[in-house]
Structures are given as structure tokens and as C-alpha cells.
mmCIF file of C-alpha atoms in Angstrom:
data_model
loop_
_atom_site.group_PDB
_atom_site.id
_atom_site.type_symbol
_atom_site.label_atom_id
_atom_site.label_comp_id
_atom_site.label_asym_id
_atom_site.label_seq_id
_atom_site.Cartn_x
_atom_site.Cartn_y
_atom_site.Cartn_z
ATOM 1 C CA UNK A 1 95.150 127.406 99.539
ATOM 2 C CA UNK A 2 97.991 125.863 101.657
ATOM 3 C CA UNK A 3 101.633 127.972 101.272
ATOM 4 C CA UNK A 4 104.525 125.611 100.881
ATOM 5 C CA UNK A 5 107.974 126.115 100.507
ATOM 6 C CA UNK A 6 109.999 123.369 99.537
ATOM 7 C CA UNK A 7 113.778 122.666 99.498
ATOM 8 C CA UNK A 8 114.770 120.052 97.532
ATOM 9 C CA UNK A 9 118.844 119.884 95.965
ATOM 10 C CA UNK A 10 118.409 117.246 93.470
ATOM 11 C CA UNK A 11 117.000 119.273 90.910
ATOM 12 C CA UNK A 12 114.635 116.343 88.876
ATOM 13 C CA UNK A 13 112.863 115.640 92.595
ATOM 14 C CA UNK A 14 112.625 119.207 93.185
ATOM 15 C CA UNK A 15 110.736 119.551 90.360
ATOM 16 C CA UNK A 16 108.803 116.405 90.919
ATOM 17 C CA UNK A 17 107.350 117.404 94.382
ATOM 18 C CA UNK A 18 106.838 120.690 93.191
ATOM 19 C CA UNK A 19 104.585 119.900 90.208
ATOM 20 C CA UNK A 20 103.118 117.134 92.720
ATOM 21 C CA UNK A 21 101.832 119.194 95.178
ATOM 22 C CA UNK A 22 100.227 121.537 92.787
ATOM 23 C CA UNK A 23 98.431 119.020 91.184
ATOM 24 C CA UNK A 24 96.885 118.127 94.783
ATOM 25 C CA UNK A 25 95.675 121.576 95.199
ATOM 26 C CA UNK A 26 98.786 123.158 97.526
ATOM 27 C CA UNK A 27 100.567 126.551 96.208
ATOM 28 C CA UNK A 28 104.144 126.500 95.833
ATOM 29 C CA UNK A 29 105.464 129.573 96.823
ATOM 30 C CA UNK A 30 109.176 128.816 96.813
ATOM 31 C CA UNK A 31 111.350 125.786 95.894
ATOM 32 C CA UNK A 32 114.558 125.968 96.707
ATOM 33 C CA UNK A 33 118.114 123.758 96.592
ATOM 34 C CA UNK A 34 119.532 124.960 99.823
ATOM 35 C CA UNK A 35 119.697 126.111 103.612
ATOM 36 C CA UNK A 36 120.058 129.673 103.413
ATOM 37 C CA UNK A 37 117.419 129.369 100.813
ATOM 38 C CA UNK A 38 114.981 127.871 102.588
ATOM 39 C CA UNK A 39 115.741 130.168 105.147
ATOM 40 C CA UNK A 40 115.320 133.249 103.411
ATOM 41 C CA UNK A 41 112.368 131.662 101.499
ATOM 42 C CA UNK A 42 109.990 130.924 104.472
ATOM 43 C CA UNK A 43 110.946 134.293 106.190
ATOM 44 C CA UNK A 44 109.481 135.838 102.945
ATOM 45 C CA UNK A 45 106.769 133.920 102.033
ATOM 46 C CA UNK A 46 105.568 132.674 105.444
ATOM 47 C CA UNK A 47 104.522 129.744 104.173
ATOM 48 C CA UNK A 48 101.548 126.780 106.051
ATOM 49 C CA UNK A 49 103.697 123.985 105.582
ATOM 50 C CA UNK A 50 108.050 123.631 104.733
ATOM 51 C CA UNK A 51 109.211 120.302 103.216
ATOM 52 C CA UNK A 52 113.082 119.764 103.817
ATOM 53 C CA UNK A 53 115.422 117.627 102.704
ATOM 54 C CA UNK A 54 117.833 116.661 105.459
ATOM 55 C CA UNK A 55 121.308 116.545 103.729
ATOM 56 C CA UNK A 56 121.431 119.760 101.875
ATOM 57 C CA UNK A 57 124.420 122.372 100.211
ATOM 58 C CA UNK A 58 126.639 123.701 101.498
ATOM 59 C CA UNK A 59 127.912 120.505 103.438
ATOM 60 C CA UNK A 60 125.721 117.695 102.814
ATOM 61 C CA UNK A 61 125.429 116.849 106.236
ATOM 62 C CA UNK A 62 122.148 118.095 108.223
ATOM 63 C CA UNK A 63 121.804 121.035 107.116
ATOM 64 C CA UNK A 64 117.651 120.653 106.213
ATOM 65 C CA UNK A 65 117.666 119.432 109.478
ATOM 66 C CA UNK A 66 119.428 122.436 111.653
ATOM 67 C CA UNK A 67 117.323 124.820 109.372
ATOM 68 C CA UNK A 68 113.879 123.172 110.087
ATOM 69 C CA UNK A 69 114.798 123.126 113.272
ATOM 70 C CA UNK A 70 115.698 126.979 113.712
ATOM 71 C CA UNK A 71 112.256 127.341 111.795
ATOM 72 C CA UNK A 72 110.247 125.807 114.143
ATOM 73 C CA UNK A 73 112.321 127.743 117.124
ATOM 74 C CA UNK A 74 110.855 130.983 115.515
ATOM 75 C CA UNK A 75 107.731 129.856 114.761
ATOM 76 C CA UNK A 76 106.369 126.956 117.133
ATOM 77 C CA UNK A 77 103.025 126.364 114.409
ATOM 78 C CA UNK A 78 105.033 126.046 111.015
ATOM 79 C CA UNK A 79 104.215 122.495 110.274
ATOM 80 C CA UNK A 80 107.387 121.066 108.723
ATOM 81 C CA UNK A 81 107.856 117.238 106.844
ATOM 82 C CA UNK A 82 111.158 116.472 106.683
ATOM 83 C CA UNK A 83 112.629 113.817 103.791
ATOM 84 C CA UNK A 84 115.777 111.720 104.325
ATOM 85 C CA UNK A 85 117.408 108.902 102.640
ATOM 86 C CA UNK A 86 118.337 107.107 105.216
ATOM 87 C CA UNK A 87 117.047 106.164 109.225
ATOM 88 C CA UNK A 88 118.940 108.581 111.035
ATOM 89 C CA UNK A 89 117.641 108.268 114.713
ATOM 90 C CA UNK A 90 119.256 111.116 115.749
ATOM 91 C CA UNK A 91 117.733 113.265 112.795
ATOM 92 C CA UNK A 92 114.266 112.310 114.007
ATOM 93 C CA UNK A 93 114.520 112.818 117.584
ATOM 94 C CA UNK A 94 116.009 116.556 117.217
ATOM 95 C CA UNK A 95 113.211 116.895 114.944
ATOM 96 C CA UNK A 96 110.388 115.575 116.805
ATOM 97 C CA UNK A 97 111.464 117.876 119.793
ATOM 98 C CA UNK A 98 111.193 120.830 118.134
ATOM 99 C CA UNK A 99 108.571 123.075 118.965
ATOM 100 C CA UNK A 100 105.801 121.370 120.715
ATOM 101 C CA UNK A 101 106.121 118.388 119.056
ATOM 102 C CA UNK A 102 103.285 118.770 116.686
ATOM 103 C CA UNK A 103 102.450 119.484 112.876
ATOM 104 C CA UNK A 104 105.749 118.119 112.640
ATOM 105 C CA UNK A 105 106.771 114.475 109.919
ATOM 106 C CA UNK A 106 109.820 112.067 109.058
ATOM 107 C CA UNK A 107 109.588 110.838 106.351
ATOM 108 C CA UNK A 108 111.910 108.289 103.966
ATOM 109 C CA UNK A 109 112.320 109.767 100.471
ATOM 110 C CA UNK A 110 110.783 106.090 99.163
ATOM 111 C CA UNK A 111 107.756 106.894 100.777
ATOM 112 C CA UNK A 112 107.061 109.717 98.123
ATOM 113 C CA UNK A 113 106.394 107.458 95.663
ATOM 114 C CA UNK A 114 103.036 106.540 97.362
ATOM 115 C CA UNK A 115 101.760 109.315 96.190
ATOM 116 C CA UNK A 116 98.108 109.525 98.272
ATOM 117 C CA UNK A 117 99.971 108.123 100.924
ATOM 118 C CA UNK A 118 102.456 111.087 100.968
ATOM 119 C CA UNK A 119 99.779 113.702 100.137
ATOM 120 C CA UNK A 120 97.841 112.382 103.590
ATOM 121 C CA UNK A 121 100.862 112.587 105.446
ATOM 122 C CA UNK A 122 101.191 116.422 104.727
ATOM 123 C CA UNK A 123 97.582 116.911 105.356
ATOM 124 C CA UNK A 124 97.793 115.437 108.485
ATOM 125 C CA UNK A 125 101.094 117.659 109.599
ATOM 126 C CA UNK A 126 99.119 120.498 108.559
ATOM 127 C CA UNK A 127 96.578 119.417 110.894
ATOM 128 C CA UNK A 128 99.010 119.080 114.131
ATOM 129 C CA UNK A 129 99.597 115.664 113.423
ATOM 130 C CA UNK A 130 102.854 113.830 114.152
ATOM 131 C CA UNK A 131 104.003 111.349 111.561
ATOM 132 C CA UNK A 132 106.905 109.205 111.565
ATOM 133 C CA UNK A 133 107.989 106.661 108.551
ATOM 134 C CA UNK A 134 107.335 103.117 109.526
ATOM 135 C CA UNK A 135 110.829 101.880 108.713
ATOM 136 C CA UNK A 136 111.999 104.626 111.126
ATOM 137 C CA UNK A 137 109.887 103.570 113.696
ATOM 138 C CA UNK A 138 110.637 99.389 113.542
ATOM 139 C CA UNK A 139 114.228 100.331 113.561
ATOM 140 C CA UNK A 140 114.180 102.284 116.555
ATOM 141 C CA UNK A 141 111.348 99.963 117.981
ATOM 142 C CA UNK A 142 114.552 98.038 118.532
ATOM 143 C CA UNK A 143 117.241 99.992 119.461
ATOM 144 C CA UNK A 144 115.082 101.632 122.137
ATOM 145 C CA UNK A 145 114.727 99.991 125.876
ATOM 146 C CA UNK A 146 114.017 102.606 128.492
ATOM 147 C CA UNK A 147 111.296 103.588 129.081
ATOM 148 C CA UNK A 148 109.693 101.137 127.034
ATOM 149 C CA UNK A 149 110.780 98.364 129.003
ATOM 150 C CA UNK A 150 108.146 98.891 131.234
ATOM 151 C CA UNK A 151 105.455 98.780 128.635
ATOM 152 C CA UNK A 152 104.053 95.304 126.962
ATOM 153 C CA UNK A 153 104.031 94.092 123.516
ATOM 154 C CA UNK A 154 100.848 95.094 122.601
ATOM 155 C CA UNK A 155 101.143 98.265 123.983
ATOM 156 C CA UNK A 156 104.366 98.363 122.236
ATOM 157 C CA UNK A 157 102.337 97.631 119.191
ATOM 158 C CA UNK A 158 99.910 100.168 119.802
ATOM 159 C CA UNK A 159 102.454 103.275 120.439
ATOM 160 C CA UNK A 160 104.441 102.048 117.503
ATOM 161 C CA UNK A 161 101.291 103.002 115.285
ATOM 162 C CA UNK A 162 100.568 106.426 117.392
ATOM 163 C CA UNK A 163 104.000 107.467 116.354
ATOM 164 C CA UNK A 164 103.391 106.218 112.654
ATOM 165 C CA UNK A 165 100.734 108.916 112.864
ATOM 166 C CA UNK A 166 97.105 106.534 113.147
ATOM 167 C CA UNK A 167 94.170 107.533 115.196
ATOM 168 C CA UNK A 168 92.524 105.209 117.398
ATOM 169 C CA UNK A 169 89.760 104.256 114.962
ATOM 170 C CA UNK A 170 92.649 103.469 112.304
ATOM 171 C CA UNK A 171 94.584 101.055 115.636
ATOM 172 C CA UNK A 172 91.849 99.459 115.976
ATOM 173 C CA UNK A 173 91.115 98.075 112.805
ATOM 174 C CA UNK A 174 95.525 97.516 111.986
ATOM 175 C CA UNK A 175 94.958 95.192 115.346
ATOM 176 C CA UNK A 176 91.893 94.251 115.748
ATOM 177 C CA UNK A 177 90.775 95.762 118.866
ATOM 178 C CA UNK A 178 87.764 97.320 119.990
ATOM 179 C CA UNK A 179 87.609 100.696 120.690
ATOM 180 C CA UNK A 180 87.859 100.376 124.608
ATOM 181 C CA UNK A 181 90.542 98.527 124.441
ATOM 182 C CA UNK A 182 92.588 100.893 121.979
ATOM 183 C CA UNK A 183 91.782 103.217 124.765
ATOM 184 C CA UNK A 184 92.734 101.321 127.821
ATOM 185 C CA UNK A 185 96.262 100.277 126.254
ATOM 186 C CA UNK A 186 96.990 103.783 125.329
ATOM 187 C CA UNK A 187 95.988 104.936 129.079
ATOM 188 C CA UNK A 188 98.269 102.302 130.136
ATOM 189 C CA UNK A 189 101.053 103.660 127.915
ATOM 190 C CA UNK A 190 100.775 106.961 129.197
ATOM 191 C CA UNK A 191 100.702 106.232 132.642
ATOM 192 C CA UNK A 192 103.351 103.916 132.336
ATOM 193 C CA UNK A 193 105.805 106.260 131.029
ATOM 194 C CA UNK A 194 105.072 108.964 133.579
ATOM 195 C CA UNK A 195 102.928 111.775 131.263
ATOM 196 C CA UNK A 196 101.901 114.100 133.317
ATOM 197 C CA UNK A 197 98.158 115.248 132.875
ATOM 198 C CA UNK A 198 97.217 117.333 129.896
ATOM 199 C CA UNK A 199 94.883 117.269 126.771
ATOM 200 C CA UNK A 200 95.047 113.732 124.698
ATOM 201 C CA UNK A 201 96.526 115.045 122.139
ATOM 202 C CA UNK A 202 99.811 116.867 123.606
ATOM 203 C CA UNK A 203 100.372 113.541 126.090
ATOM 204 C CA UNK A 204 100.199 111.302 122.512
ATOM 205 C CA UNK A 205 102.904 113.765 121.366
ATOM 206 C CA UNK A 206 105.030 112.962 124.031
ATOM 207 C CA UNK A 207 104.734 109.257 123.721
ATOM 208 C CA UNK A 208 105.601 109.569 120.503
ATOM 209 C CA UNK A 209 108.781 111.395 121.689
ATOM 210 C CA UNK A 210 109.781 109.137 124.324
ATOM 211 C CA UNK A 211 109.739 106.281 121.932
ATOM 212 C CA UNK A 212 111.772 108.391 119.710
ATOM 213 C CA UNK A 213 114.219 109.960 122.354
ATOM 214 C CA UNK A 214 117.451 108.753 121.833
ATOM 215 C CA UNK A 215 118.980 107.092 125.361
#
């Protein structure tokens, strides 16, 4: 059974998520409405998987974010999915960084309401995955310019859905490509913004952190 903790302030979601996740086979083991909570929670319970509101008590500002953070500093494998109201670049990109990069999500509260889609999403975290909400990714898509200049619109295209979390089966069939050429455009995109040599999956991490990376 997968451990969660989740940290939630707004009571009625709170609830919501946790009742949700149980029904999809996870185990609850806290659910909290703060920080220091969450915390205090996941140093107890040692949870598989934390999901974090961003803007939490005391201050309403980041502190989710500055707590998942600090979780993944202590413990690089904690696979964390982080929910915000709103595209805060910054919020994803301090995120993102943490750790190694991996088992790591973004994800806009709205997106819960798909609920298989959301239930995937976690699975995949849990599995070392990197997922970012789509709206999050087309905004920054155009805010960002180096080192992306460099790269062309289909490979744009085709990182865009890397850091949206697909594999290369599920690129090829968004874009219609064959499987060689899924491969050879993300070859070019990793050559193109200077990865250095390492498994596949760490060098699609840090693709999906350069596009994120704030200039």
C-alpha cells in the first residue's frame, strides 16, 4: 500500500483528496492543514508519496512550497505532487530542482477534477516520473527563450510533452511520429542544450528543467 501524507488548508478539499485517494487504493496516513504539520507529519509517518498545497497557514504565501522543498533536501526519493491555484513559474522551477529532479509533479488544483487523470499523475511521481500541468508548461513555453532558442518547433513540441510527463510511445501518437523520429528529435534536444552524458532518464529530467529554469 502506498503511504501518503497530504496537506490540504481548505478543509472540504482536504477531505475530498483524502477520501479520493483511498478509494484508489493509497493509505492516508496523515492529512494535514499546515506547514509545520506536514512537517511533523512526514517525519513521523515516512510516508511514499506527500501532496502539498503551495499557499498554506501561517502566511499564505509558499509555504507548501518551502516545506516540500526542505522535504525533498532530507530525503532526495520522497516523491512529492505539489497543487497550486495559480501558474507560478517561480513555484515550479524551485520545485523541479529539488532533489534530483525526479518523482517530483506541478500540478493546477483544476486538474483534480480529472480524477483518473490525477490518480495517473501520482502513480507516475511515485514511479520517478516528472510531471508538469499543461497550462504551466504553454505559459512558460512562452516566456522562456534561452536555451530554447536554439531548439526548433517541433522539438519544442516534443520537450513541451516530456515535461508534461509522456513517454515516447505516448509523443508519438500526440504528434504523429514514428518512433525513430520521437527519438532523433529528443537526441537533438539534448544535445542541443548541452546535457552532458548520462542514463535517458536523468538527461530527460534535465530538459525538463531547463525548459522550466527561470532566466
Amino acid at each position: 500500500m502506498t503511504r501518503v501524507v497530504l496537506a490540504e488548508d481548505g478543509v472540504l478539499l482536504r477531505e475530498g483528496l483524502s477520501g479520493l485517494l483511498e478509494r484508489f487504493g493509497f493509505t492516508v496516513a496523515a492529512a494535514v492543514g499546515d506547514a509545520p504539520a506536514l512537517l511533523a507529519a512526514v517525519r513521523e509517518h515516512r510516508p511514499d508519496l506527500v501532496i502539498t498545497d503551495i499557499r498554506m497557514p501561517p502566511g499564505f504565501s509558499d509555504e507548501g512550497l518551502r516545506a516540500a522543498v526542505e522535504l525533498r533536501r532530507d530525503q532526495p526519493g520522497l516523491a512529492v505532487v505539489a497543487l497550486s491555484q495559480y501558474v507560478e513559474q517561480s513555484y515550479a522551477g524551485d520545485l523541479l530542482e529539488s532533489g534530483d529532479g525526479s518523482g517530483v509533479g506541478y500540478l493546477l488544483k483544476e486538474r483534480v477534477v480529472d480524477i483518473e487523470d490525477f490518480v495517473r499523475t501520482l502513480r507516475t511521481v511515485l514511479d520517478g516520473g516528472t510531471v508538469v500541468d499543461p497550462q504551466v508548461v504553454r505559459q512558460l513555453l512562452v516566456r522562456r527563450r534561452d536555451p530554447l532558442a536554439r531548439l526548433s518547433p517541433r522539438e519544442r513540441e516534443v520537450l513541451e510533452l516530456m515535461a508534461e510527463g509522456h513517454s515516447n510511445a505516448a509523443i508519438e501518437r500526440r504528434l504523429f511520429l514514428s518512433e525513430a523520429a520521437v527519438g532523433k528529435h529528443i537526441g537533438n534536444i539534448l544535445a542541443k542544450l548541452d546535457l552532458p552524458p548520462d542514463d535517458d532518464v536523468n538527461r530527460r529530467v534535465m530538459a525538463v528543467l531547463a525548459f522550466l529554469r527561470s532566466d
